[in-house]
Short mmCIF file of C-alpha atoms in Angstrom, two decimals:
data_model
loop_
_atom_site.label_atom_id
_atom_site.label_comp_id
_atom_site.label_asym_id
_atom_site.label_seq_id
_atom_site.Cartn_x
_atom_site.Cartn_y
_atom_site.Cartn_z
CA MET A 1 -46.51 -39.08 94.53
CA ALA A 2 -49.44 -37.74 92.54
CA ILE A 3 -52.84 -39.33 92.98
CA GLU A 4 -54.04 -41.02 89.81
CA LYS A 5 -57.12 -39.44 88.27
CA ALA A 6 -59.44 -41.85 86.48
CA SER A 7 -61.10 -40.59 83.32
CA SER A 8 -64.71 -41.18 84.32
CA PRO A 9 -66.59 -38.07 85.57
CA LYS A 10 -67.79 -40.33 88.40
CA SER A 11 -64.23 -41.19 89.34
CA PRO A 12 -63.89 -41.56 93.14
CA GLN A 13 -62.03 -38.76 94.88
CA PRO A 14 -60.13 -39.66 98.06
CA ILE A 15 -60.59 -37.57 101.18
CA PRO A 16 -57.47 -36.07 102.81
CA LYS A 17 -57.00 -37.97 106.06
CA GLU A 18 -56.84 -34.82 108.20
CA GLU A 19 -60.47 -34.14 107.21
CA VAL A 20 -61.64 -37.45 108.67
CA THR A 21 -59.39 -37.50 111.74
CA ASP A 22 -60.71 -35.87 114.91
CA SER A 23 -57.31 -34.77 116.18
CA PRO A 24 -54.26 -34.91 113.94
CA THR A 25 -51.28 -36.55 115.61
CA GLU A 26 -48.89 -34.02 117.07
CA GLY A 27 -45.36 -34.27 115.71
CA HIS A 28 -42.57 -35.50 117.99
CA LEU A 29 -39.84 -35.93 115.38
CA ASP A 30 -36.58 -34.03 115.52
CA GLU A 31 -36.87 -33.24 111.83
CA GLU A 32 -33.62 -31.33 111.49
CA LYS A 33 -31.67 -34.19 113.06
CA LEU A 34 -33.41 -36.93 111.07
CA LYS A 35 -32.90 -35.14 107.76
CA LYS A 36 -29.17 -35.80 108.21
CA PHE A 37 -29.57 -39.58 108.56
CA TYR A 38 -30.01 -41.83 105.53
CA ILE A 39 -30.83 -45.52 105.23
CA GLY A 40 -30.58 -47.60 102.07
CA SER A 41 -33.19 -50.24 101.27
CA ILE A 42 -32.91 -53.15 98.85
CA ASP A 43 -36.41 -54.15 97.72
CA GLN A 44 -36.13 -57.39 95.76
CA GLY A 45 -39.60 -58.21 94.42
CA THR A 46 -41.15 -60.81 92.16
CA THR A 47 -40.76 -58.88 88.92
CA SER A 48 -38.30 -56.10 89.70
CA THR A 49 -35.52 -54.97 92.01
CA ARG A 50 -35.08 -51.49 93.41
CA PHE A 51 -32.77 -49.65 95.77
CA ILE A 52 -34.15 -46.65 97.61
CA ILE A 53 -32.31 -44.28 99.93
CA PHE A 54 -34.59 -42.80 102.60
CA ASP A 55 -33.92 -39.92 104.94
CA GLY A 56 -34.71 -40.20 108.64
CA LEU A 57 -38.21 -38.85 108.01
CA GLY A 58 -38.99 -41.77 105.72
CA GLN A 59 -38.86 -39.81 102.47
CA PRO A 60 -37.07 -41.26 99.41
CA VAL A 61 -34.20 -39.09 98.20
CA ALA A 62 -32.72 -41.39 95.53
CA GLN A 63 -33.80 -44.63 93.89
CA HIS A 64 -33.25 -46.94 90.94
CA GLN A 65 -35.34 -49.87 89.69
CA LEU A 66 -34.73 -52.69 87.21
CA GLU A 67 -37.01 -55.46 85.98
CA PHE A 68 -35.59 -58.94 85.47
CA THR A 69 -36.50 -61.99 83.41
CA GLN A 70 -39.54 -64.08 84.29
CA ASN A 71 -39.06 -67.68 83.15
CA TYR A 72 -42.06 -69.95 82.55
CA PRO A 73 -40.55 -73.23 81.25
CA HIS A 74 -43.83 -75.18 81.57
CA PRO A 75 -47.44 -74.33 82.42
CA GLY A 76 -47.63 -73.44 86.10
CA TRP A 77 -43.85 -73.15 86.45
CA HIS A 78 -42.26 -69.81 87.40
CA GLU A 79 -38.48 -69.37 87.76
CA HIS A 80 -35.86 -66.65 88.20
CA ASP A 81 -32.16 -66.62 87.33
CA PRO A 82 -30.35 -66.31 90.71
CA LYS A 83 -27.31 -64.54 89.22
CA GLU A 84 -29.41 -62.07 87.27
CA ILE A 85 -31.19 -61.05 90.45
CA VAL A 86 -27.89 -60.40 92.25
CA GLU A 87 -26.76 -58.32 89.26
CA THR A 88 -29.91 -56.20 89.35
CA VAL A 89 -29.43 -55.57 93.08
CA GLU A 90 -25.84 -54.47 92.59
CA LEU A 91 -26.72 -52.23 89.64
CA CYS A 92 -29.61 -50.61 91.50
CA ILE A 93 -27.37 -49.89 94.50
CA GLU A 94 -24.74 -48.26 92.27
CA GLN A 95 -27.18 -46.14 90.26
CA ALA A 96 -29.21 -44.89 93.22
CA THR A 97 -26.06 -44.18 95.26
CA GLN A 98 -24.53 -42.23 92.40
CA ASP A 99 -27.70 -40.14 92.21
CA PHE A 100 -27.42 -39.61 95.98
CA LEU A 101 -23.83 -38.42 95.59
CA ASP A 102 -24.75 -36.18 92.67
CA GLN A 103 -27.19 -34.43 94.98
CA GLY A 104 -24.25 -33.40 97.16
CA HIS A 105 -24.48 -36.06 99.86
CA GLU A 106 -21.62 -38.18 101.18
CA ILE A 107 -21.36 -41.98 101.45
CA GLU A 108 -20.83 -41.54 105.21
CA ASP A 109 -24.34 -40.06 105.45
CA ILE A 110 -25.78 -43.55 104.80
CA LYS A 111 -25.89 -45.25 108.20
CA ALA A 112 -26.97 -48.74 107.11
CA VAL A 113 -28.79 -50.80 104.49
CA GLY A 114 -31.88 -52.99 104.90
CA ILE A 115 -33.19 -55.79 102.72
CA THR A 116 -36.74 -56.81 101.90
CA ASN A 117 -37.52 -59.61 99.50
CA GLN A 118 -40.05 -61.86 97.83
CA ARG A 119 -40.81 -64.72 100.20
CA GLU A 120 -41.17 -68.50 99.71
CA THR A 121 -39.03 -68.37 96.56
CA VAL A 122 -36.47 -71.18 96.85
CA LEU A 123 -32.79 -71.13 95.93
CA VAL A 124 -30.24 -73.94 96.24
CA TRP A 125 -26.51 -73.68 95.76
CA ASP A 126 -23.26 -75.57 96.24
CA ARG A 127 -21.58 -74.83 99.57
CA GLU A 128 -18.13 -75.50 98.09
CA THR A 129 -18.41 -73.41 94.91
CA GLY A 130 -21.10 -70.89 95.82
CA GLU A 131 -22.75 -71.57 92.46
CA PRO A 132 -26.53 -71.98 92.11
CA LEU A 133 -27.65 -75.52 91.25
CA HIS A 134 -31.02 -74.58 89.76
CA ASN A 135 -33.03 -71.52 88.85
CA ALA A 136 -34.91 -70.01 91.77
CA ILE A 137 -38.41 -71.48 91.98
CA ALA A 138 -40.66 -68.46 92.53
CA TRP A 139 -43.38 -68.38 95.17
CA PRO A 140 -46.37 -68.53 92.73
CA ASP A 141 -45.00 -71.68 91.03
CA THR A 142 -47.51 -74.56 91.10
CA ARG A 143 -45.45 -77.52 89.83
CA THR A 144 -45.79 -79.12 93.28
CA LYS A 145 -49.58 -79.65 93.17
CA GLY A 146 -49.28 -83.42 92.82
CA LEU A 147 -46.62 -83.58 95.54
CA VAL A 148 -48.79 -81.54 97.90
CA ARG A 149 -51.67 -83.98 97.44
CA GLN A 150 -49.33 -86.84 98.35
CA LEU A 151 -47.97 -85.03 101.42
CA LYS A 152 -51.47 -84.27 102.68
CA GLU A 153 -52.06 -88.03 102.91
CA LYS A 154 -49.02 -88.59 105.14
CA GLU A 155 -49.38 -89.23 108.83
CA GLY A 156 -48.84 -86.02 110.79
CA ALA A 157 -49.81 -83.70 107.94
CA ASP A 158 -52.66 -82.21 109.97
CA GLU A 159 -50.30 -81.25 112.81
CA LEU A 160 -47.88 -79.18 110.74
CA LYS A 161 -49.95 -76.00 110.84
CA ASN A 162 -50.02 -76.01 114.64
CA ILE A 163 -46.21 -75.95 114.69
CA CYS A 164 -45.31 -73.65 111.80
CA GLY A 165 -48.55 -71.76 111.10
CA LEU A 166 -48.74 -72.76 107.43
CA PRO A 167 -50.95 -75.32 105.68
CA LEU A 168 -49.59 -77.71 103.09
CA SER A 169 -49.96 -76.05 99.69
CA THR A 170 -47.84 -75.12 96.68
CA TYR A 171 -47.03 -71.82 98.41
CA PRO A 172 -44.37 -72.52 101.13
CA SER A 173 -40.68 -73.12 100.42
CA SER A 174 -40.65 -76.67 101.83
CA VAL A 175 -42.47 -78.41 99.01
CA LYS A 176 -40.37 -76.63 96.38
CA LEU A 177 -37.20 -77.95 97.99
CA VAL A 178 -38.59 -81.49 98.19
CA TRP A 179 -39.57 -81.29 94.51
CA LEU A 180 -36.03 -80.26 93.58
CA LEU A 181 -34.57 -83.18 95.51
CA GLN A 182 -36.91 -85.56 93.70
CA HIS A 183 -36.43 -84.17 90.20
CA ASP A 184 -33.00 -82.57 89.83
CA LYS A 185 -29.98 -84.90 89.85
CA ALA A 186 -27.44 -82.15 90.60
CA VAL A 187 -29.45 -80.95 93.59
CA LYS A 188 -29.90 -84.50 94.91
CA LYS A 189 -26.18 -85.28 94.45
CA ALA A 190 -25.17 -82.14 96.36
CA TYR A 191 -27.59 -83.10 99.14
CA ASP A 192 -26.28 -86.66 99.36
CA GLU A 193 -22.71 -85.35 99.55
CA GLY A 194 -23.58 -82.71 102.18
CA ARG A 195 -22.88 -79.76 99.85
CA LEU A 196 -26.43 -78.41 99.44
CA VAL A 197 -27.32 -74.99 100.78
CA PHE A 198 -31.00 -74.00 100.98
CA GLY A 199 -32.16 -70.42 101.24
CA THR A 200 -34.92 -67.98 100.50
CA MET A 201 -34.11 -64.84 98.50
CA ASP A 202 -32.82 -62.90 101.51
CA THR A 203 -30.24 -65.59 102.30
CA TRP A 204 -29.04 -65.73 98.69
CA LEU A 205 -28.66 -61.94 98.52
CA LEU A 206 -26.92 -61.65 101.88
CA TYR A 207 -24.55 -64.47 100.92
CA ASN A 208 -23.58 -62.76 97.66
CA LEU A 209 -23.55 -59.16 98.85
CA ASN A 210 -21.13 -60.17 101.63
CA GLY A 211 -18.75 -61.71 99.09
CA GLY A 212 -20.04 -65.24 98.58
CA LYS A 213 -18.17 -68.34 99.73
CA GLU A 214 -15.20 -66.35 101.09
CA LYS A 215 -17.29 -64.78 103.88
CA ASN A 216 -19.92 -67.56 103.82
CA VAL A 217 -22.63 -65.44 105.49
CA LEU A 218 -25.65 -67.77 105.72
CA VAL A 219 -28.45 -66.10 107.66
CA THR A 220 -32.15 -65.43 107.39
CA ASP A 221 -34.53 -63.50 109.59
CA ALA A 222 -37.52 -64.88 111.46
CA THR A 223 -40.09 -63.41 109.04
CA ASN A 224 -38.58 -65.22 106.06
CA ALA A 225 -37.89 -68.40 108.00
CA SER A 226 -41.53 -68.53 109.07
CA ARG A 227 -42.49 -69.00 105.39
CA THR A 228 -40.51 -72.20 104.88
CA MET A 229 -42.53 -74.64 107.04
CA PHE A 230 -39.25 -75.53 108.75
CA MET A 231 -39.45 -73.06 111.67
CA ASN A 232 -41.37 -73.46 114.92
CA LEU A 233 -43.41 -70.30 115.38
CA GLU A 234 -43.14 -70.32 119.17
CA THR A 235 -39.37 -70.83 119.39
CA THR A 236 -38.38 -69.12 116.08
CA GLU A 237 -35.97 -72.03 115.56
CA TYR A 238 -35.90 -74.96 113.14
CA ASP A 239 -38.02 -77.86 114.36
CA ASP A 240 -36.92 -81.44 113.74
CA ARG A 241 -40.53 -82.62 113.60
CA LEU A 242 -41.07 -80.42 110.55
CA LEU A 243 -37.82 -81.43 108.86
CA ASP A 244 -38.50 -85.11 109.55
CA PHE A 245 -41.94 -84.83 107.95
CA PHE A 246 -40.30 -83.69 104.71
CA LYS A 247 -37.54 -86.35 105.13
CA LEU A 248 -34.77 -83.76 105.31
CA ASP A 249 -31.51 -84.61 107.06
CA ARG A 250 -29.86 -81.61 108.71
CA LYS A 251 -26.48 -83.31 108.38
CA LYS A 252 -26.81 -83.22 104.59
CA LEU A 253 -28.53 -79.83 104.21
CA THR A 254 -27.15 -76.43 105.21
CA LEU A 255 -29.91 -74.21 106.56
CA PRO A 256 -29.29 -70.49 107.24
CA LYS A 257 -29.08 -69.26 110.81
CA ILE A 258 -32.32 -67.60 111.98
CA VAL A 259 -31.72 -64.15 113.51
CA PRO A 260 -33.92 -61.14 114.43
CA SER A 261 -35.06 -58.82 111.64
CA SER A 262 -33.07 -55.88 113.05
CA ASP A 263 -29.42 -56.57 113.90
CA ALA A 264 -26.25 -54.52 113.47
CA LYS A 265 -23.88 -57.50 113.03
CA GLU A 266 -25.51 -60.73 111.81
CA PHE A 267 -26.25 -59.58 108.23
CA GLY A 268 -22.68 -58.48 107.51
CA THR A 269 -21.50 -55.66 105.24
CA LEU A 270 -21.52 -54.89 101.54
CA ALA A 271 -18.37 -56.34 99.99
CA LYS A 272 -17.98 -54.09 96.96
CA GLY A 273 -19.22 -51.05 95.07
CA LEU A 274 -19.84 -47.49 96.21
CA LEU A 275 -21.27 -48.68 99.51
CA LYS A 276 -18.45 -51.14 100.29
CA GLY A 277 -18.19 -51.60 104.06
CA ILE A 278 -21.67 -50.25 104.85
CA ARG A 279 -23.52 -52.46 107.33
CA ILE A 280 -26.56 -54.46 106.32
CA ALA A 281 -28.62 -54.12 109.49
CA GLY A 282 -32.21 -55.06 108.66
CA CYS A 283 -33.98 -57.89 106.87
CA LEU A 284 -37.71 -58.52 106.48
CA GLY A 285 -39.87 -60.55 104.12
CA ASP A 286 -41.70 -58.11 101.88
CA GLN A 287 -45.13 -58.33 103.51
CA SER A 288 -43.72 -57.98 107.01
CA ALA A 289 -41.72 -55.00 105.77
CA ALA A 290 -44.90 -53.37 104.49
CA LEU A 291 -46.56 -53.91 107.88
CA VAL A 292 -43.60 -52.18 109.55
CA GLY A 293 -43.60 -49.46 106.89
CA GLN A 294 -47.27 -48.77 107.70
CA GLN A 295 -46.30 -48.54 111.41
CA ALA A 296 -48.84 -51.25 112.31
CA PHE A 297 -47.06 -51.92 115.59
CA LYS A 298 -50.14 -52.41 117.77
CA PRO A 299 -52.31 -55.55 117.86
CA GLY A 300 -55.40 -55.05 115.73
CA ARG A 301 -53.64 -52.96 113.07
CA ALA A 302 -53.61 -54.32 109.53
CA LYS A 303 -52.28 -53.52 106.08
CA ASN A 304 -52.96 -54.81 102.58
CA THR A 305 -50.26 -54.67 99.89
CA TYR A 306 -51.41 -54.80 96.28
CA GLY A 307 -48.31 -55.97 94.43
CA THR A 308 -47.83 -58.90 92.04
CA GLY A 309 -49.97 -60.75 94.56
CA CYS A 310 -51.96 -59.24 97.38
CA PHE A 311 -51.12 -59.78 101.03
CA LEU A 312 -53.13 -58.76 104.07
CA LEU A 313 -51.37 -58.89 107.46
CA TYR A 314 -53.10 -58.37 110.82
CA ASN A 315 -50.98 -57.76 113.93
CA VAL A 316 -52.03 -60.21 116.68
CA GLY A 317 -49.31 -59.35 119.22
CA GLU A 318 -46.66 -61.46 120.95
CA LYS A 319 -48.46 -64.83 120.76
CA PRO A 320 -49.12 -66.59 117.46
CA VAL A 321 -52.76 -67.25 116.56
CA ILE A 322 -53.31 -70.46 114.57
CA SER A 323 -56.15 -69.79 112.17
CA LYS A 324 -59.24 -71.98 112.00
CA HIS A 325 -60.54 -70.18 108.92
CA GLY A 326 -57.95 -70.64 106.18
CA LEU A 327 -55.39 -67.98 107.12
CA LEU A 328 -51.68 -68.27 107.78
CA ALA A 329 -49.88 -67.59 111.06
CA THR A 330 -46.56 -65.86 110.56
CA VAL A 331 -43.91 -63.75 112.26
CA ALA A 332 -44.76 -60.11 111.63
CA TYR A 333 -41.37 -58.81 112.76
CA ASP A 334 -38.67 -59.48 115.35
CA PHE A 335 -36.62 -56.45 116.35
CA GLY A 336 -34.50 -58.41 118.80
CA GLY A 337 -32.94 -57.15 121.99
CA LYS A 338 -35.39 -57.43 124.87
CA ARG A 339 -38.36 -57.33 122.50
CA LYS A 340 -40.34 -60.47 121.79
CA PRO A 341 -41.27 -61.46 118.22
CA VAL A 342 -44.59 -60.03 117.06
CA TYR A 343 -46.96 -62.27 115.09
CA ALA A 344 -49.60 -61.76 112.43
CA LEU A 345 -52.47 -63.48 110.73
CA GLU A 346 -52.00 -63.37 106.97
CA GLY A 347 -54.20 -63.79 103.98
CA SER A 348 -52.38 -64.30 100.68
CA ILE A 349 -53.87 -63.67 97.24
CA ALA A 350 -51.77 -65.06 94.40
CA VAL A 351 -52.96 -62.66 91.69
CA ALA A 352 -53.32 -58.89 92.04
CA GLY A 353 -51.03 -56.74 89.90
CA SER A 354 -50.17 -59.83 87.87
CA GLY A 355 -53.82 -59.87 86.78
CA VAL A 356 -53.39 -56.37 85.36
CA LYS A 357 -50.14 -57.50 83.73
CA PHE A 358 -52.03 -60.42 82.18
CA LEU A 359 -54.50 -58.02 80.55
CA MET A 360 -51.60 -55.96 79.25
CA ASP A 361 -49.11 -58.61 78.11
CA ASN A 362 -51.33 -61.55 77.15
CA LEU A 363 -54.52 -59.89 75.92
CA GLY A 364 -53.24 -56.47 74.80
CA PHE A 365 -56.02 -54.55 76.60
CA ILE A 366 -53.73 -51.73 77.78
CA SER A 367 -50.29 -50.41 76.87
CA SER A 368 -49.13 -49.89 80.47
CA SER A 369 -50.42 -51.03 83.84
CA ASN A 370 -51.29 -47.50 84.99
CA LYS A 371 -53.94 -47.38 82.25
CA ILE A 372 -56.08 -50.01 83.98
CA SER A 373 -58.24 -47.47 85.86
CA GLU A 374 -58.89 -45.52 82.69
CA LEU A 375 -60.08 -48.65 80.90
CA ALA A 376 -62.13 -49.89 83.88
CA SER A 377 -63.73 -46.42 84.25
CA SER A 378 -64.89 -46.49 80.62
CA VAL A 379 -67.90 -48.56 81.79
CA GLU A 380 -70.32 -47.95 84.65
CA ASP A 381 -69.94 -51.40 86.24
CA ASN A 382 -68.68 -54.91 85.46
CA GLY A 383 -71.58 -55.64 83.12
CA GLY A 384 -72.27 -58.93 84.88
CA VAL A 385 -68.69 -60.19 84.41
CA VAL A 386 -66.90 -61.96 87.26
CA PHE A 387 -63.23 -62.91 86.80
CA VAL A 388 -61.83 -65.48 89.26
CA THR A 389 -58.11 -64.86 88.68
CA ALA A 390 -56.97 -68.29 89.87
CA PHE A 391 -53.84 -68.47 87.71
CA SER A 392 -52.02 -70.34 90.51
CA GLY A 393 -55.07 -71.83 92.17
CA LEU A 394 -56.71 -69.80 94.93
CA PHE A 395 -54.83 -68.95 98.11
CA ALA A 396 -56.35 -67.74 101.40
CA PRO A 397 -58.87 -68.33 102.71
CA TYR A 398 -59.96 -70.85 100.05
CA TRP A 399 -56.78 -72.90 99.36
CA ILE A 400 -58.17 -74.45 96.17
CA ASP A 401 -55.14 -75.85 94.34
CA ASP A 402 -57.14 -77.21 91.40
CA ALA A 403 -58.87 -73.93 90.50
CA LYS A 404 -58.05 -72.23 87.21
CA GLY A 405 -58.62 -68.66 86.06
CA THR A 406 -62.23 -68.44 84.93
CA ILE A 407 -64.34 -65.59 83.52
CA PHE A 408 -68.10 -65.83 84.07
CA GLY A 409 -70.92 -63.76 82.62
CA ILE A 410 -69.53 -62.92 79.18
CA THR A 411 -72.20 -61.86 76.67
CA GLN A 412 -72.21 -59.93 73.40
CA TYR A 413 -72.53 -56.81 75.57
CA THR A 414 -69.14 -57.46 77.25
CA GLU A 415 -66.37 -54.96 76.51
CA GLN A 416 -62.73 -54.76 77.53
CA GLY A 417 -63.68 -52.28 80.25
CA HIS A 418 -65.98 -54.83 81.92
CA ILE A 419 -63.19 -57.41 82.09
CA ALA A 420 -60.75 -54.76 83.35
CA ARG A 421 -63.15 -53.79 86.12
CA ALA A 422 -63.77 -57.45 87.00
CA THR A 423 -59.99 -57.97 87.23
CA LEU A 424 -59.66 -55.20 89.83
CA GLU A 425 -62.73 -56.47 91.67
CA ALA A 426 -61.28 -60.00 91.94
CA THR A 427 -58.56 -58.76 94.29
CA CYS A 428 -61.07 -56.71 96.27
CA PHE A 429 -63.42 -59.69 96.72
CA GLN A 430 -60.61 -61.94 97.91
CA THR A 431 -59.55 -59.23 100.37
CA LYS A 432 -63.12 -59.22 101.72
CA ALA A 433 -62.99 -63.01 102.19
CA ILE A 434 -59.72 -62.70 104.10
CA LEU A 435 -61.03 -59.92 106.34
CA ASP A 436 -64.10 -62.02 107.17
CA ALA A 437 -61.81 -64.91 108.16
CA MET A 438 -59.62 -62.59 110.26
CA GLU A 439 -62.68 -61.32 112.10
CA LYS A 440 -63.67 -64.91 112.94
CA ASP A 441 -60.15 -65.84 114.11
CA SER A 442 -59.50 -62.68 116.14
CA GLY A 443 -63.01 -61.91 117.35
CA HIS A 444 -62.62 -58.29 116.24
CA LYS A 445 -63.80 -56.40 113.18
CA LEU A 446 -61.20 -54.19 111.56
CA ALA A 447 -62.11 -50.47 111.70
CA GLU A 448 -59.86 -49.33 108.86
CA LEU A 449 -57.54 -50.89 106.28
CA ALA A 450 -54.14 -49.35 105.46
CA VAL A 451 -53.11 -50.03 101.86
CA ASP A 452 -50.01 -49.77 99.67
CA GLY A 453 -48.48 -51.28 96.54
CA GLY A 454 -48.94 -50.58 92.86
CA MET A 455 -52.67 -51.23 92.49
CA SER A 456 -53.43 -48.97 95.46
CA SER A 457 -52.60 -46.03 93.16
CA SER A 458 -55.91 -46.64 91.39
CA ASN A 459 -58.65 -44.50 92.94
CA LEU A 460 -61.25 -46.73 91.29
CA CYS A 461 -59.75 -49.89 92.77
CA MET A 462 -59.47 -48.43 96.27
CA GLN A 463 -63.03 -47.06 96.18
CA THR A 464 -64.22 -50.47 95.03
CA GLN A 465 -62.27 -52.02 97.89
CA ALA A 466 -63.92 -49.72 100.44
CA ASN A 467 -67.34 -50.53 99.02
CA ILE A 468 -66.81 -54.28 99.13
CA ILE A 469 -65.35 -54.46 102.66
CA GLY A 470 -67.60 -51.75 104.10
CA ILE A 471 -64.85 -49.91 106.03
CA PRO A 472 -62.56 -46.98 105.15
CA VAL A 473 -59.40 -47.59 103.11
CA ASP A 474 -56.40 -45.47 104.19
CA ARG A 475 -53.71 -44.82 101.57
CA PRO A 476 -50.38 -43.05 102.17
CA ALA A 477 -49.00 -40.52 99.72
CA MET A 478 -45.62 -42.31 99.66
CA ARG A 479 -46.45 -45.89 98.80
CA GLU A 480 -42.97 -47.44 98.96
CA THR A 481 -43.88 -48.82 102.37
CA THR A 482 -42.22 -52.20 101.80
CA ALA A 483 -38.81 -50.62 101.19
CA LEU A 484 -39.48 -48.19 104.05
CA GLY A 485 -40.09 -51.10 106.43
CA ALA A 486 -36.68 -52.60 105.66
CA ALA A 487 -35.11 -49.18 106.17
CA ILE A 488 -36.86 -48.88 109.56
CA ALA A 489 -35.51 -52.29 110.65
CA ALA A 490 -31.98 -51.26 109.67
CA GLY A 491 -32.38 -47.84 111.29
CA PHE A 492 -33.43 -49.41 114.58
CA ALA A 493 -30.34 -51.61 114.59
CA VAL A 494 -27.94 -48.65 114.23
CA GLY A 495 -29.78 -46.25 116.52
CA VAL A 496 -31.41 -43.86 114.03
CA TRP A 497 -34.62 -44.65 115.92
CA LYS A 498 -34.82 -46.34 119.31
CA GLU A 499 -38.55 -46.63 120.05
CA PHE A 500 -41.63 -47.24 117.92
CA ASP A 501 -43.16 -43.98 119.19
CA GLU A 502 -40.49 -42.11 117.25
CA LEU A 503 -42.02 -43.43 114.01
CA LYS A 504 -45.57 -42.14 114.56
CA GLU A 505 -45.26 -39.28 112.09
CA ILE A 506 -43.25 -41.08 109.43
CA ASN A 507 -45.16 -41.24 106.13
CA GLN A 508 -48.33 -39.80 107.69
CA LYS A 509 -48.52 -36.58 105.65
CA ASP A 510 -50.99 -36.37 102.77
CA ARG A 511 -52.66 -39.73 103.46
CA VAL A 512 -56.13 -40.07 101.96
CA VAL A 513 -59.17 -42.14 102.92
CA PHE A 514 -61.77 -43.84 100.71
CA GLU A 515 -65.12 -44.15 102.49
CA PRO A 516 -67.71 -46.77 101.37
CA ASN A 517 -70.38 -45.16 99.16
CA ILE A 518 -72.76 -48.06 98.50
CA SER A 519 -75.16 -49.84 100.82
CA ALA A 520 -74.26 -52.94 102.82
CA GLU A 521 -77.00 -54.80 100.94
CA ALA A 522 -75.51 -53.93 97.53
CA SER A 523 -72.06 -54.98 98.73
CA ALA A 524 -73.36 -58.31 100.08
CA LYS A 525 -75.08 -59.03 96.75
CA MET A 526 -71.84 -58.48 94.85
CA PHE A 527 -69.90 -60.74 97.22
CA LYS A 528 -72.52 -63.50 97.00
CA LYS A 529 -72.10 -63.56 93.22
CA TRP A 530 -68.32 -63.73 93.59
CA SER A 531 -68.58 -66.61 96.08
CA ARG A 532 -70.73 -68.56 93.63
CA ALA A 533 -68.11 -68.03 90.91
CA VAL A 534 -65.37 -69.32 93.23
CA GLU A 535 -67.27 -72.56 93.79
CA MET A 536 -67.74 -72.98 90.04
CA CYS A 537 -64.03 -72.58 89.21
CA ARG A 538 -62.97 -75.72 91.12
CA GLY A 539 -61.78 -78.97 89.59
CA TRP A 540 -59.99 -77.86 86.45
CA VAL A 541 -56.85 -79.91 87.18
CA ASP A 542 -56.93 -83.65 86.52
CA THR A 543 -56.87 -85.65 89.73
CA ASP A 544 -54.33 -88.09 88.27
CA GLU A 545 -51.86 -85.27 87.55
CA SER A 546 -48.39 -86.30 88.76
CA ASN A 547 -46.21 -83.87 90.74
CA GLY A 548 -47.75 -80.79 89.21
CA GLU A 549 -46.77 -81.71 85.64
CA GLU A 550 -49.36 -80.50 83.16
CA ASP A 551 -50.76 -82.88 80.54
#
C-alpha cells in the first residue's frame, strides 16, 4: 500500500522502521510453506463489508468490498438492515473468491475462514422463523440516553462495571436490547412467547452463513460477548446478576453460546456459494481482531485503530483490570485450548473517520475521504479552531452523554483547511486522553503506539498524533490488520500457525515510524485548550429528554 503524500512542502515524512530499530527481528517463517496456505476473512464493519483472502505470510491476495445503507430515522438513531448486511457478506465472499480462482488457485487452498465484526450493534430475530424483528441498532446509536440515566439511578448500577468491565452508557448492547423490549411490540411479543433471539453482528452472520434456522448455529466469541454487559469478565460466561439488573429472563430470551475466539468446530461451515463446506474457525470483535493483527500478544503492547470510530486497546495480560479512570475492561482475545483469555483496557472514541465523512457528505469540504490531508495541509495550523466531534456524546475517558459536536474559535480568518485540521486533531486529542488514563490504570507509560485503519493513511494525522502523545507512532504498510486478526484466529484453529512466536514477522515489512517533532510544552498547551473545549461542550441535551427521543 502506497504511503499518502500530503501536498504541503512541510508534509511529514515517516521513517522506515528498520532505521529506528537497533536490531531488526530475524525471520523464522517457513515462507515457502506458508505461501501455500490461505485463510479467508470476513470483515463486517460499520459502513462497509469486505472479504479478504490472506496467504500464510499475512499478505492479501484477493479482496472485495461493498458499502451498505446507513439508516438515520431520527436524530441520534443509527440502524442497519440485517438482511442487506448478510447479502453484502455473501457477495464479497463470491467476488473475492472468484478473483482468487482467476489467479490460478484452488478452493482447497483456503484452509478456513474467520469473521471480524462491528461490536455492540444489536440484532433480534424470531427463533421459529429466523426472520429479523427490527433493524440492527448500530453501536453509535444514542436513542437510549434517557434510559441510561434511569438505569444509573437503579440500585446496583455502580457494581456492574466490576463484573462486566463496562460502565452504563449508550454504547453497550444491553441498553439497546432493553430499549427494543420497551418500544417495539413485535420484539416484546416474541420475548413474552420465548421466541426472541438476541445477538451481536457475529452471531447474526454465523447463524445465516451456516444456513439459518435449519442449522440453528447460535454462538458468539468472548470478545463480542464482553461488549454486551451480560458476560462476567472473570468466568467468560453469562452472569445472572447482570441479566437480573436489566430485568431479562433467560427462559424467554435465547442468548448465543460463548466460545473461544479460535475454534475449528463451534462456528460451523459456510452453507452455500463457492466456499460451501469451508470451516469458519475464528471470530473476533473488530478491535480485538486489530490487536491480534498487530501481534500485540504481550502485556504492555497497544494498538489504535482509526476507523469510523477510534479504538485504543492495551494488553493487560491474563487478569482483567477494572479501570478507575474512565476506560473499559474487555476480553482482548481467547484462543482456547490450554490458553487463558487475555484481557485489555480499552478507550473508545465515537467519531474518527466518521468526522471526515461528515466534512465530505454534510458540508461538501472534500470529494473523497482521502483528500482530507490535502485540505488540512493547505494551512499551517488549525488557526485557533478546536472541533469537539461529539456527534454521539463523548466516549472514553469522558463518558459525557449530553455533549454535542461543537466548533470553537471560528473567526473571519477561518478556512475549510482549519476545520479539516481540527477534525483530525480531535481524534488525536482524545487518543491522548485515553493514553493518559491507561498510564494511570496500568502504572506504565506506553513507549510506542501501533496504528491502523483508514485515517492512519494520513501522514499529517499520524505526525499530529505523535506530536500530541509525545511518543513514536508505528504504522504497518499493510493496514488491513482487523481482517488479518480474524484470519490469524482461524489459522490457529486449523493449524496453519501453532504458536504466537510464528507470527513475529507477519506484516512487519515496510513499517514506518512517526517521531514527535514539537516540544512537550507546545503539546501540553494544545491539549489544555482541547480540554477546555471539552468542558464547554457539555449540557446540550435537555435533562427532561425521555428515552433518548429528541425534541
